[in-house]
Amino acid sequence: MKHVDVLVRGAGIVGQSLALSLARLGLQIGLCRDEPRAGAAPDVRAYALNAASVALLKSLKVWDALPAHAATPVYDMHVQGDAEGSAIDFSAWEQRAGELAWIVDAPVLERELAAAVRFAPHVQVLSAAQADHVKADLVALCEGKASATRAALGVRFERHDYGHSAIAARLVASRPHLGTARQWFRSPDVLALLPFDAPEPQRSWVLVWSLPRERCAELMALDDAAFAAALNEATRGEAGELSLASPRAEWPLGIAQASAWAGPGWVLLGDAAHLVHPLAGQGLNLGLADVAALSRVIAAREPWRPLADPKLLRRYVRERALPTWAMGRITDGLLHLFAQPAPAARELRNRGLGLVNRLTPLKRWLTARALDS
Ligand SMILES: Cc1cc2nc3c(=O)[nH]c(=O)nc-3n(C[C@H](O)[C@H](O)[C@H](O)COP(=O)(O)OP(=O)(O)OC[C@H]3O[C@@H](n4cnc5c(N)ncnc54)[C@H](O)[C@@H]3O)c2cc1C
C-alpha cells in the first residue's frame, strides 16, 4: 500500500491550498479529487477575499498567476440600512490600507490552484479509488459542507436552514463601480454588489442576493429582462442601470459547525468544518485561515511529534474553533437583526448603523477585524 504523509480529501479551493501549503513544508501529499460532474454549470461566483487570504495565496505563488481581470480591489464599501439615510461607509484610506478586500473570480482561482498543484513536486493527485489504497499519517477532510467522509466518521453537522437562498450572477452596469462594494439590508433580503472587472472593465459587478426561498423562486422564474427590472428597482439605480451578463445560480443558505474538528488521524477544514451565511463574505476566508493555521501548527511541531498527534491537532482546533464560531454568531445576529419587521427593531438597527458610522475608532476596529480575520 502506498504511503503519504497527509491525504487531503476534496480538491476545492481549501483542499488545493492545503495540499500546496503542506507540500511546501516538504511533506508528501495525496490530493483526492472527485470526478467533475458532467454538465455542471460554470460557477458564477466571485469571492471577497481579505488580506490574510491574499497573503496565503501569495505565499503559494498562486496570487501572482491570476489574470488581472480575475481580481478586483475594493477601496470603499457602502452599506445601506432599510430606512432613508441610514448607512455606513468603510474606506481603505480611513484604514490606512491599500484596499479593503479583493473580489476574486471563483473558477479562475480554482483553475490556477489546479495548475500550481500539477507543478508541485510533492503533491500526487488521486482518484477516489486510488485514495482508498493509500495509507496516510493524517487525513485532512476538505470535502465541503456535504462531506461524506465526515458523516462516515460519525461527526455531527447540524445545519440550521435559514429558509433563504442566495442568487448569484455576473452583471454589467451603465456606470463605473469605482472600486466600491455595495450592500443593501432590505429586511428580510440582503443584496450585495461586488465590483468586478469582467466582462467589462470597471463596469461589472457580481451579485449575491439572499432572499426568503419563495421570493427567490419567483425571481429565478423571471426572464432576464424582468429579473433585471426587479434588481434595478431593489438597488434604486444607485449602482447605475444593471443588466445580466451570466446565467443566474441559486444556493440554499444555512449555518453549521461540526461537532468535532479533529479525531484519531483526521482533521476538518473549510466548509467541511463550518458553514456561515455569505452576507459577510467570510466562508472561504475562514477556510483559508484554517489552512494557514494547520500549516503553521505542523511547521512548528516538535521533530518527534507525529502528524496525527492529538496534542498537535488540538493546537489547530484551539486556534480556529473560537474565531469561526464568533464569525458565525456575528453573521447570524446581523441577519436576525435585519429580518425583524417590527418598527422598533427597524428604528434601533438604523440608528445603530448611523452611530457606528460616526464612531470612527469603532469603525476602524471593525474594519481591521474584517481585513485579517
Ligand atoms: C453565494 C455565495 C457567495 C459566497 N461568497 C463568499 C465570499 O465573498 N467570500 C468568502 O470568503 N466566501 C464566500 N462564500 C463561501 C465559499 O463559497 C465557501 O466557504 C468555500 O467555497 C468553501 O470551500 P471548500 O473548499 O471548503 O469547499 P467546496 O468549495 O465545497 O469544495 C469541496 C470539494 O470537495 C469535493 N468533494 C466532496 N466530497 C468529496 C469526496 N468524498 N471525495 C473527494 N472530493 C470530494 C467537492 O467536489 C469539492 O470540489 C460564498 C458562498 C456562497 C454560497
Short mmCIF file of C-alpha atoms and ligand atoms in Angstrom, two decimals:
data_model
loop_
_atom_site.label_atom_id
_atom_site.label_comp_id
_atom_site.label_asym_id
_atom_site.label_seq_id
_atom_site.Cartn_x
_atom_site.Cartn_y
_atom_site.Cartn_z
CA MET A 1 0.00 0.00 0.00
CA LYS A 2 1.27 3.44 -0.97
CA HIS A 3 2.11 5.84 1.85
CA VAL A 4 1.79 9.64 2.03
CA ASP A 5 2.24 11.96 5.00
CA VAL A 6 -1.11 13.72 4.52
CA LEU A 7 -4.08 12.66 2.41
CA VAL A 8 -6.21 15.69 1.55
CA ARG A 9 -9.75 14.65 0.61
CA GLY A 10 -11.53 17.29 -1.50
CA ALA A 11 -9.88 19.50 -4.12
CA GLY A 12 -11.89 22.71 -3.79
CA ILE A 13 -10.07 25.96 -3.02
CA VAL A 14 -9.40 24.93 0.59
CA GLY A 15 -8.17 21.41 -0.26
CA GLN A 16 -5.87 22.55 -3.07
CA SER A 17 -4.47 25.38 -0.94
CA LEU A 18 -3.79 22.96 1.90
CA ALA A 19 -2.04 20.47 -0.40
CA LEU A 20 0.23 23.23 -1.76
CA SER A 21 0.89 24.71 1.67
CA LEU A 22 1.84 21.39 3.30
CA ALA A 23 3.93 20.33 0.28
CA ARG A 24 6.00 23.47 0.83
CA LEU A 25 6.92 22.03 4.25
CA GLY A 26 8.46 19.03 2.45
CA LEU A 27 5.58 16.65 3.26
CA GLN A 28 4.36 14.05 0.75
CA ILE A 29 0.74 14.84 -0.06
CA GLY A 30 -2.01 12.84 -1.74
CA LEU A 31 -4.84 15.05 -3.03
CA CYS A 32 -8.08 13.19 -3.66
CA ARG A 33 -10.11 14.86 -6.38
CA ASP A 34 -13.61 13.59 -7.20
CA GLU A 35 -14.88 13.30 -10.76
CA PRO A 36 -16.16 16.60 -12.21
CA ARG A 37 -19.97 16.48 -12.52
CA ALA A 38 -20.94 16.16 -16.17
CA GLY A 39 -22.94 19.14 -17.41
CA ALA A 40 -22.39 21.21 -14.22
CA ALA A 41 -22.98 24.91 -14.92
CA PRO A 42 -19.91 27.15 -14.53
CA ASP A 43 -19.64 28.82 -11.10
CA VAL A 44 -20.69 32.48 -11.50
CA ARG A 45 -19.47 33.49 -8.05
CA ALA A 46 -16.54 35.71 -7.18
CA TYR A 47 -15.27 35.80 -3.61
CA ALA A 48 -14.43 38.79 -1.42
CA LEU A 49 -11.04 37.78 -0.04
CA ASN A 50 -9.40 39.54 2.91
CA ALA A 51 -5.72 40.46 3.32
CA ALA A 52 -4.90 37.23 5.20
CA SER A 53 -6.31 35.05 2.38
CA VAL A 54 -4.43 37.07 -0.23
CA ALA A 55 -1.21 36.67 1.78
CA LEU A 56 -1.70 32.89 1.87
CA LEU A 57 -2.33 32.72 -1.90
CA LYS A 58 0.75 34.89 -2.48
CA SER A 59 2.87 32.53 -0.37
CA LEU A 60 1.60 29.64 -2.55
CA LYS A 61 2.64 31.58 -5.70
CA VAL A 62 -0.95 31.45 -6.96
CA TRP A 63 -1.95 35.06 -6.45
CA ASP A 64 0.53 36.46 -8.98
CA ALA A 65 -0.61 33.92 -11.57
CA LEU A 66 -4.19 35.28 -11.56
CA PRO A 67 -5.01 37.31 -14.69
CA ALA A 68 -5.69 41.00 -13.92
CA HIS A 69 -9.40 40.75 -14.80
CA ALA A 70 -9.89 37.94 -12.24
CA ALA A 71 -9.08 40.04 -9.15
CA THR A 72 -10.55 43.48 -8.50
CA PRO A 73 -9.56 45.62 -5.50
CA VAL A 74 -12.26 47.11 -3.24
CA TYR A 75 -11.38 50.55 -1.89
CA ASP A 76 -14.71 51.53 -0.33
CA MET A 77 -17.81 49.84 0.95
CA HIS A 78 -21.26 51.39 1.31
CA VAL A 79 -23.79 49.52 3.46
CA GLN A 80 -27.35 50.77 3.33
CA GLY A 81 -29.92 50.11 6.08
CA ASP A 82 -33.66 49.87 5.50
CA ALA A 83 -34.54 53.43 6.46
CA GLU A 84 -33.92 56.60 4.49
CA GLY A 85 -30.40 57.92 5.14
CA SER A 86 -29.24 55.06 7.38
CA ALA A 87 -25.91 53.86 6.05
CA ILE A 88 -22.37 53.04 6.99
CA ASP A 89 -19.27 53.62 4.89
CA PHE A 90 -15.92 51.89 5.15
CA SER A 91 -12.84 53.01 3.29
CA ALA A 92 -9.35 51.64 2.78
CA TRP A 93 -8.00 55.14 3.06
CA GLU A 94 -9.52 55.60 6.53
CA GLN A 95 -7.95 52.29 7.48
CA ARG A 96 -4.55 53.26 6.02
CA ALA A 97 -4.77 50.04 3.97
CA GLY A 98 -4.14 49.58 0.24
CA GLU A 99 -7.59 48.05 -0.22
CA LEU A 100 -10.42 46.64 1.92
CA ALA A 101 -10.64 43.33 0.04
CA TRP A 102 -10.20 41.74 -3.37
CA ILE A 103 -13.03 40.27 -5.41
CA VAL A 104 -11.67 37.10 -6.99
CA ASP A 105 -13.21 35.02 -9.77
CA ALA A 106 -14.07 31.62 -8.20
CA PRO A 107 -13.46 29.32 -11.24
CA VAL A 108 -10.28 31.17 -12.25
CA LEU A 109 -8.87 30.81 -8.73
CA GLU A 110 -9.69 27.07 -8.73
CA ARG A 111 -8.04 26.71 -12.13
CA GLU A 112 -4.82 28.49 -11.08
CA LEU A 113 -4.64 26.40 -7.91
CA ALA A 114 -5.02 23.24 -10.04
CA ALA A 115 -2.18 24.44 -12.31
CA ALA A 116 0.05 25.03 -9.27
CA VAL A 117 -0.84 21.56 -7.93
CA ARG A 118 0.21 19.98 -11.24
CA PHE A 119 3.68 21.54 -10.87
CA ALA A 120 4.09 20.89 -7.14
CA PRO A 121 6.73 18.16 -6.72
CA HIS A 122 5.33 16.63 -3.51
CA VAL A 123 1.63 16.50 -4.46
CA GLN A 124 0.05 13.49 -6.16
CA VAL A 125 -3.47 13.88 -7.45
CA LEU A 126 -5.52 10.74 -6.77
CA SER A 127 -8.93 9.49 -7.80
CA ALA A 128 -11.29 8.36 -5.02
CA ALA A 129 -10.50 4.71 -5.90
CA GLN A 130 -6.74 5.35 -5.73
CA ALA A 131 -7.09 7.28 -2.45
CA ASP A 132 -8.76 4.24 -0.85
CA HIS A 133 -5.50 2.34 -1.33
CA VAL A 134 -3.30 4.99 0.23
CA LYS A 135 -2.07 4.92 3.81
CA ALA A 136 -1.64 8.35 5.39
CA ASP A 137 -0.39 9.60 8.76
CA LEU A 138 -3.10 12.27 8.68
CA VAL A 139 -6.29 12.66 6.62
CA ALA A 140 -7.41 16.26 6.08
CA LEU A 141 -11.08 16.49 5.11
CA CYS A 142 -11.81 19.44 2.82
CA GLU A 143 -14.90 17.94 1.18
CA GLY A 144 -17.17 20.95 1.68
CA LYS A 145 -20.45 21.22 3.55
CA ALA A 146 -21.84 17.83 2.41
CA SER A 147 -18.70 15.85 3.33
CA ALA A 148 -19.49 12.13 3.19
CA THR A 149 -16.27 11.12 4.98
CA ARG A 150 -17.17 13.41 7.89
CA ALA A 151 -20.57 11.71 8.11
CA ALA A 152 -18.93 8.25 7.96
CA LEU A 153 -16.74 9.24 10.92
CA GLY A 154 -19.91 9.95 12.90
CA VAL A 155 -19.22 13.70 13.21
CA ARG A 156 -22.46 15.67 13.53
CA PHE A 157 -23.00 18.75 11.34
CA GLU A 158 -26.36 20.07 12.44
CA ARG A 159 -27.37 22.61 9.92
CA HIS A 160 -29.76 25.41 10.74
CA ASP A 161 -31.54 26.21 7.50
CA TYR A 162 -32.35 29.94 7.16
CA GLY A 163 -35.17 29.22 4.74
CA HIS A 164 -33.32 31.65 2.45
CA SER A 165 -31.38 31.13 -0.77
CA ALA A 166 -28.80 33.31 -2.49
CA ILE A 167 -28.96 34.23 -6.15
CA ALA A 168 -25.56 34.89 -7.71
CA ALA A 169 -24.89 36.32 -11.17
CA ARG A 170 -22.47 38.49 -13.11
CA LEU A 171 -23.77 41.93 -14.12
CA VAL A 172 -22.75 44.91 -16.20
CA ALA A 173 -23.75 48.47 -15.34
CA SER A 174 -24.15 51.76 -17.12
CA ARG A 175 -21.74 53.44 -14.66
CA PRO A 176 -18.22 52.56 -13.39
CA HIS A 177 -18.07 50.88 -9.97
CA LEU A 178 -15.07 52.96 -8.79
CA GLY A 179 -13.93 50.08 -6.60
CA THR A 180 -16.89 50.47 -4.21
CA ALA A 181 -18.72 47.40 -2.89
CA ARG A 182 -22.39 48.00 -2.08
CA GLN A 183 -24.74 46.17 0.24
CA TRP A 184 -28.40 46.76 1.00
CA PHE A 185 -30.08 45.32 4.10
CA ARG A 186 -33.66 45.28 2.88
CA SER A 187 -35.45 43.27 5.58
CA PRO A 188 -35.68 40.36 5.01
CA ASP A 189 -33.37 40.21 1.98
CA VAL A 190 -29.72 41.23 1.78
CA LEU A 191 -28.35 42.34 -1.58
CA ALA A 192 -24.64 42.74 -2.29
CA LEU A 193 -22.92 44.08 -5.39
CA LEU A 194 -19.21 43.32 -5.56
CA PRO A 195 -17.19 45.45 -8.01
CA PHE A 196 -15.57 43.41 -10.75
CA ASP A 197 -13.63 43.97 -13.96
CA ALA A 198 -15.00 41.21 -16.20
CA PRO A 199 -16.62 41.02 -18.66
CA GLU A 200 -16.49 44.86 -18.81
CA PRO A 201 -13.51 46.52 -17.07
CA GLN A 202 -14.72 48.99 -14.40
CA ARG A 203 -18.41 48.38 -15.18
CA SER A 204 -19.07 44.86 -13.94
CA TRP A 205 -20.50 43.56 -10.68
CA VAL A 206 -21.01 40.23 -9.02
CA LEU A 207 -24.43 39.91 -7.44
CA VAL A 208 -25.18 37.98 -4.23
CA TRP A 209 -28.83 38.47 -3.32
CA SER A 210 -30.16 36.42 -0.42
CA LEU A 211 -33.91 36.19 -0.01
CA PRO A 212 -36.64 34.01 1.51
CA ARG A 213 -36.88 30.87 -0.61
CA GLU A 214 -40.34 31.59 -2.11
CA ARG A 215 -39.26 35.06 -3.27
CA CYS A 216 -36.06 33.56 -4.63
CA ALA A 217 -38.06 31.03 -6.64
CA GLU A 218 -40.21 33.85 -8.06
CA LEU A 219 -37.12 35.84 -9.12
CA MET A 220 -35.44 32.77 -10.61
CA ALA A 221 -38.58 32.08 -12.68
CA LEU A 222 -38.46 35.56 -14.30
CA ASP A 223 -36.88 36.06 -17.69
CA ASP A 224 -33.63 38.06 -17.82
CA ALA A 225 -35.31 41.41 -18.58
CA ALA A 226 -37.87 41.07 -15.78
CA PHE A 227 -35.16 39.95 -13.34
CA ALA A 228 -33.01 42.97 -14.26
CA ALA A 229 -36.03 45.23 -13.69
CA ALA A 230 -36.55 43.75 -10.20
CA LEU A 231 -32.86 44.20 -9.46
CA ASN A 232 -32.84 47.81 -10.65
CA GLU A 233 -35.87 48.52 -8.50
CA ALA A 234 -34.15 46.99 -5.45
CA THR A 235 -30.92 48.95 -5.98
CA ARG A 236 -32.80 52.14 -6.94
CA GLY A 237 -30.30 52.94 -9.67
CA GLU A 238 -27.58 53.63 -7.09
CA ALA A 239 -25.10 51.44 -9.00
CA GLY A 240 -26.33 52.58 -12.43
CA GLU A 241 -28.60 50.62 -14.77
CA LEU A 242 -27.80 46.91 -14.25
CA SER A 243 -28.19 44.05 -16.73
CA LEU A 244 -27.32 40.35 -16.57
CA ALA A 245 -24.00 39.14 -18.03
CA SER A 246 -24.32 35.47 -16.98
CA PRO A 247 -26.96 32.90 -16.10
CA ARG A 248 -28.29 33.11 -12.52
CA ALA A 249 -27.46 30.42 -9.97
CA GLU A 250 -29.06 29.70 -6.62
CA TRP A 251 -27.65 28.41 -3.28
CA PRO A 252 -29.67 27.39 -0.22
CA LEU A 253 -28.28 29.11 2.91
CA GLY A 254 -27.65 27.74 6.37
CA ILE A 255 -25.28 27.84 9.30
CA ALA A 256 -23.49 24.83 10.81
CA GLN A 257 -20.42 23.82 12.75
CA ALA A 258 -19.01 20.28 13.05
CA SER A 259 -19.38 18.64 16.47
CA ALA A 260 -15.65 17.79 16.35
CA TRP A 261 -12.91 19.30 14.19
CA ALA A 262 -10.33 16.56 14.70
CA GLY A 263 -10.10 12.95 15.86
CA PRO A 264 -7.77 9.97 15.62
CA GLY A 265 -5.86 10.52 12.38
CA TRP A 266 -8.19 13.10 10.84
CA VAL A 267 -8.87 16.83 10.82
CA LEU A 268 -11.54 19.05 9.21
CA LEU A 269 -11.01 22.31 7.29
CA GLY A 270 -13.15 24.76 5.32
CA ASP A 271 -16.86 24.24 4.75
CA ALA A 272 -16.50 20.65 5.96
CA ALA A 273 -15.89 22.15 9.43
CA HIS A 274 -18.13 25.23 9.33
CA LEU A 275 -20.78 26.93 7.24
CA VAL A 276 -21.71 30.61 7.52
CA HIS A 277 -24.14 32.93 5.73
CA PRO A 278 -22.41 34.70 2.79
CA LEU A 279 -23.62 38.17 3.84
CA ALA A 280 -20.22 38.99 5.36
CA GLY A 281 -18.29 37.21 2.57
CA GLN A 282 -16.29 35.19 5.11
CA GLY A 283 -16.82 31.46 4.38
CA LEU A 284 -13.76 30.93 2.21
CA ASN A 285 -11.69 33.40 4.26
CA LEU A 286 -12.37 31.20 7.29
CA GLY A 287 -11.39 28.09 5.29
CA LEU A 288 -8.12 29.66 4.12
CA ALA A 289 -7.42 30.76 7.69
CA ASP A 290 -7.83 27.07 8.66
CA VAL A 291 -5.21 26.17 6.03
CA ALA A 292 -2.79 28.81 7.33
CA ALA A 293 -3.32 27.72 10.95
CA LEU A 294 -2.88 23.97 10.33
CA SER A 295 0.23 24.64 8.21
CA ARG A 296 1.70 26.82 10.99
CA VAL A 297 0.97 24.24 13.68
CA ILE A 298 2.51 21.44 11.61
CA ALA A 299 5.57 23.54 10.67
CA ALA A 300 6.19 24.41 14.34
CA ARG A 301 5.76 20.85 15.71
CA GLU A 302 8.48 19.15 17.71
CA PRO A 303 10.53 16.86 15.41
CA TRP A 304 9.44 13.72 17.31
CA ARG A 305 5.72 14.56 17.25
CA PRO A 306 3.70 12.57 14.65
CA LEU A 307 1.38 14.47 12.31
CA ALA A 308 -1.74 12.95 13.85
CA ASP A 309 -0.66 13.54 17.46
CA PRO A 310 -3.85 14.60 19.31
CA LYS A 311 -1.97 17.40 21.08
CA LEU A 312 -0.89 18.83 17.72
CA LEU A 313 -4.40 18.69 16.29
CA ARG A 314 -5.77 20.30 19.47
CA ARG A 315 -3.45 23.28 18.87
CA TYR A 316 -5.08 23.74 15.47
CA VAL A 317 -8.62 23.36 16.83
CA ARG A 318 -7.92 25.80 19.69
CA GLU A 319 -6.72 28.40 17.22
CA ARG A 320 -9.64 28.07 14.79
CA ALA A 321 -12.82 26.96 16.56
CA LEU A 322 -13.49 30.14 18.57
CA PRO A 323 -13.00 32.79 15.82
CA THR A 324 -15.07 30.66 13.46
CA TRP A 325 -17.88 30.28 15.97
CA ALA A 326 -17.74 34.06 16.61
CA MET A 327 -17.99 34.86 12.88
CA GLY A 328 -21.00 32.52 12.63
CA ARG A 329 -22.69 34.33 15.53
CA ILE A 330 -21.98 37.79 14.06
CA THR A 331 -23.44 36.98 10.64
CA ASP A 332 -26.36 35.17 12.24
CA GLY A 333 -27.01 38.11 14.61
CA LEU A 334 -26.89 40.67 11.77
CA LEU A 335 -29.26 38.58 9.71
CA HIS A 336 -31.78 38.28 12.54
CA LEU A 337 -31.50 41.95 13.44
CA PHE A 338 -32.34 43.00 9.90
CA ALA A 339 -35.04 40.34 9.47
CA GLN A 340 -37.19 41.80 12.28
CA PRO A 341 -40.17 43.59 10.69
CA ALA A 342 -41.23 45.43 13.92
CA PRO A 343 -40.89 49.25 13.60
CA ALA A 344 -38.98 49.47 16.93
CA ALA A 345 -36.38 46.96 15.72
CA ARG A 346 -36.11 48.83 12.46
CA GLU A 347 -35.56 52.14 14.24
CA LEU A 348 -32.94 50.59 16.53
CA ARG A 349 -30.89 48.92 13.78
CA ASN A 350 -30.88 52.00 11.57
CA ARG A 351 -29.87 54.27 14.46
CA GLY A 352 -27.15 51.70 15.27
CA LEU A 353 -25.80 51.90 11.72
CA GLY A 354 -25.67 55.69 11.89
CA LEU A 355 -23.98 55.60 15.28
CA VAL A 356 -21.25 53.15 14.21
CA ASN A 357 -20.73 55.28 11.09
CA ARG A 358 -19.96 58.30 13.29
CA LEU A 359 -17.74 56.40 15.75
CA THR A 360 -14.55 56.36 13.71
CA PRO A 361 -12.43 54.29 16.19
CA LEU A 362 -15.11 51.57 16.44
CA LYS A 363 -15.48 51.54 12.68
CA ARG A 364 -11.70 51.24 12.27
CA TRP A 365 -11.64 48.37 14.75
CA LEU A 366 -14.45 46.55 12.93
CA THR A 367 -12.72 47.04 9.58
CA ALA A 368 -9.40 45.80 10.95
CA ARG A 369 -11.10 42.60 12.20
CA ALA A 370 -12.69 42.05 8.77
CA LEU A 371 -9.38 42.69 6.99
CA ASP A 372 -7.44 39.97 8.74
CA SER A 373 -9.91 37.58 10.34
C1 LIG B 1 -23.48 32.69 -2.93
C2 LIG B 1 -22.23 32.53 -2.12
C3 LIG B 1 -21.30 33.55 -2.06
C4 LIG B 1 -20.14 33.41 -1.31
N1 LIG B 1 -19.26 34.46 -1.24
C5 LIG B 1 -18.16 34.35 -0.46
C6 LIG B 1 -17.23 35.45 -0.35
O1 LIG B 1 -17.44 36.52 -0.93
N2 LIG B 1 -16.13 35.30 0.42
C7 LIG B 1 -15.87 34.14 1.09
O2 LIG B 1 -14.86 34.06 1.81
N3 LIG B 1 -16.72 33.07 1.00
C8 LIG B 1 -17.84 33.16 0.25
N4 LIG B 1 -18.69 32.09 0.13
C9 LIG B 1 -18.35 30.82 0.83
C10 LIG B 1 -17.44 29.92 -0.03
O3 LIG B 1 -18.13 29.61 -1.23
C11 LIG B 1 -17.11 28.62 0.69
O4 LIG B 1 -16.78 28.88 2.02
C12 LIG B 1 -15.94 27.91 0.01
O5 LIG B 1 -16.24 27.65 -1.34
C13 LIG B 1 -15.63 26.60 0.73
O6 LIG B 1 -14.55 25.97 0.09
P1 LIG B 1 -14.20 24.45 0.43
O7 LIG B 1 -13.01 24.13 -0.43
O8 LIG B 1 -14.13 24.25 1.89
O9 LIG B 1 -15.48 23.62 -0.05
P2 LIG B 1 -16.04 23.36 -1.51
O10 LIG B 1 -15.87 24.55 -2.37
O11 LIG B 1 -17.41 22.81 -1.33
O12 LIG B 1 -15.08 22.22 -2.09
C14 LIG B 1 -15.15 20.90 -1.65
C15 LIG B 1 -14.57 19.98 -2.74
O13 LIG B 1 -14.53 18.65 -2.26
C16 LIG B 1 -15.08 17.79 -3.25
N5 LIG B 1 -15.58 16.57 -2.58
C17 LIG B 1 -16.72 16.42 -1.89
N6 LIG B 1 -16.82 15.17 -1.41
C18 LIG B 1 -15.71 14.51 -1.82
C19 LIG B 1 -15.21 13.20 -1.63
N7 LIG B 1 -15.91 12.30 -0.94
N8 LIG B 1 -14.02 12.88 -2.18
C20 LIG B 1 -13.29 13.79 -2.88
N9 LIG B 1 -13.72 15.04 -3.09
C21 LIG B 1 -14.90 15.41 -2.56
C22 LIG B 1 -16.14 18.63 -3.94
O14 LIG B 1 -16.46 18.15 -5.21
C23 LIG B 1 -15.43 19.98 -4.00
O15 LIG B 1 -14.57 20.04 -5.11
C24 LIG B 1 -19.88 32.21 -0.60
C25 LIG B 1 -20.82 31.16 -0.67
C26 LIG B 1 -21.98 31.33 -1.40
C27 LIG B 1 -22.98 30.20 -1.43
#
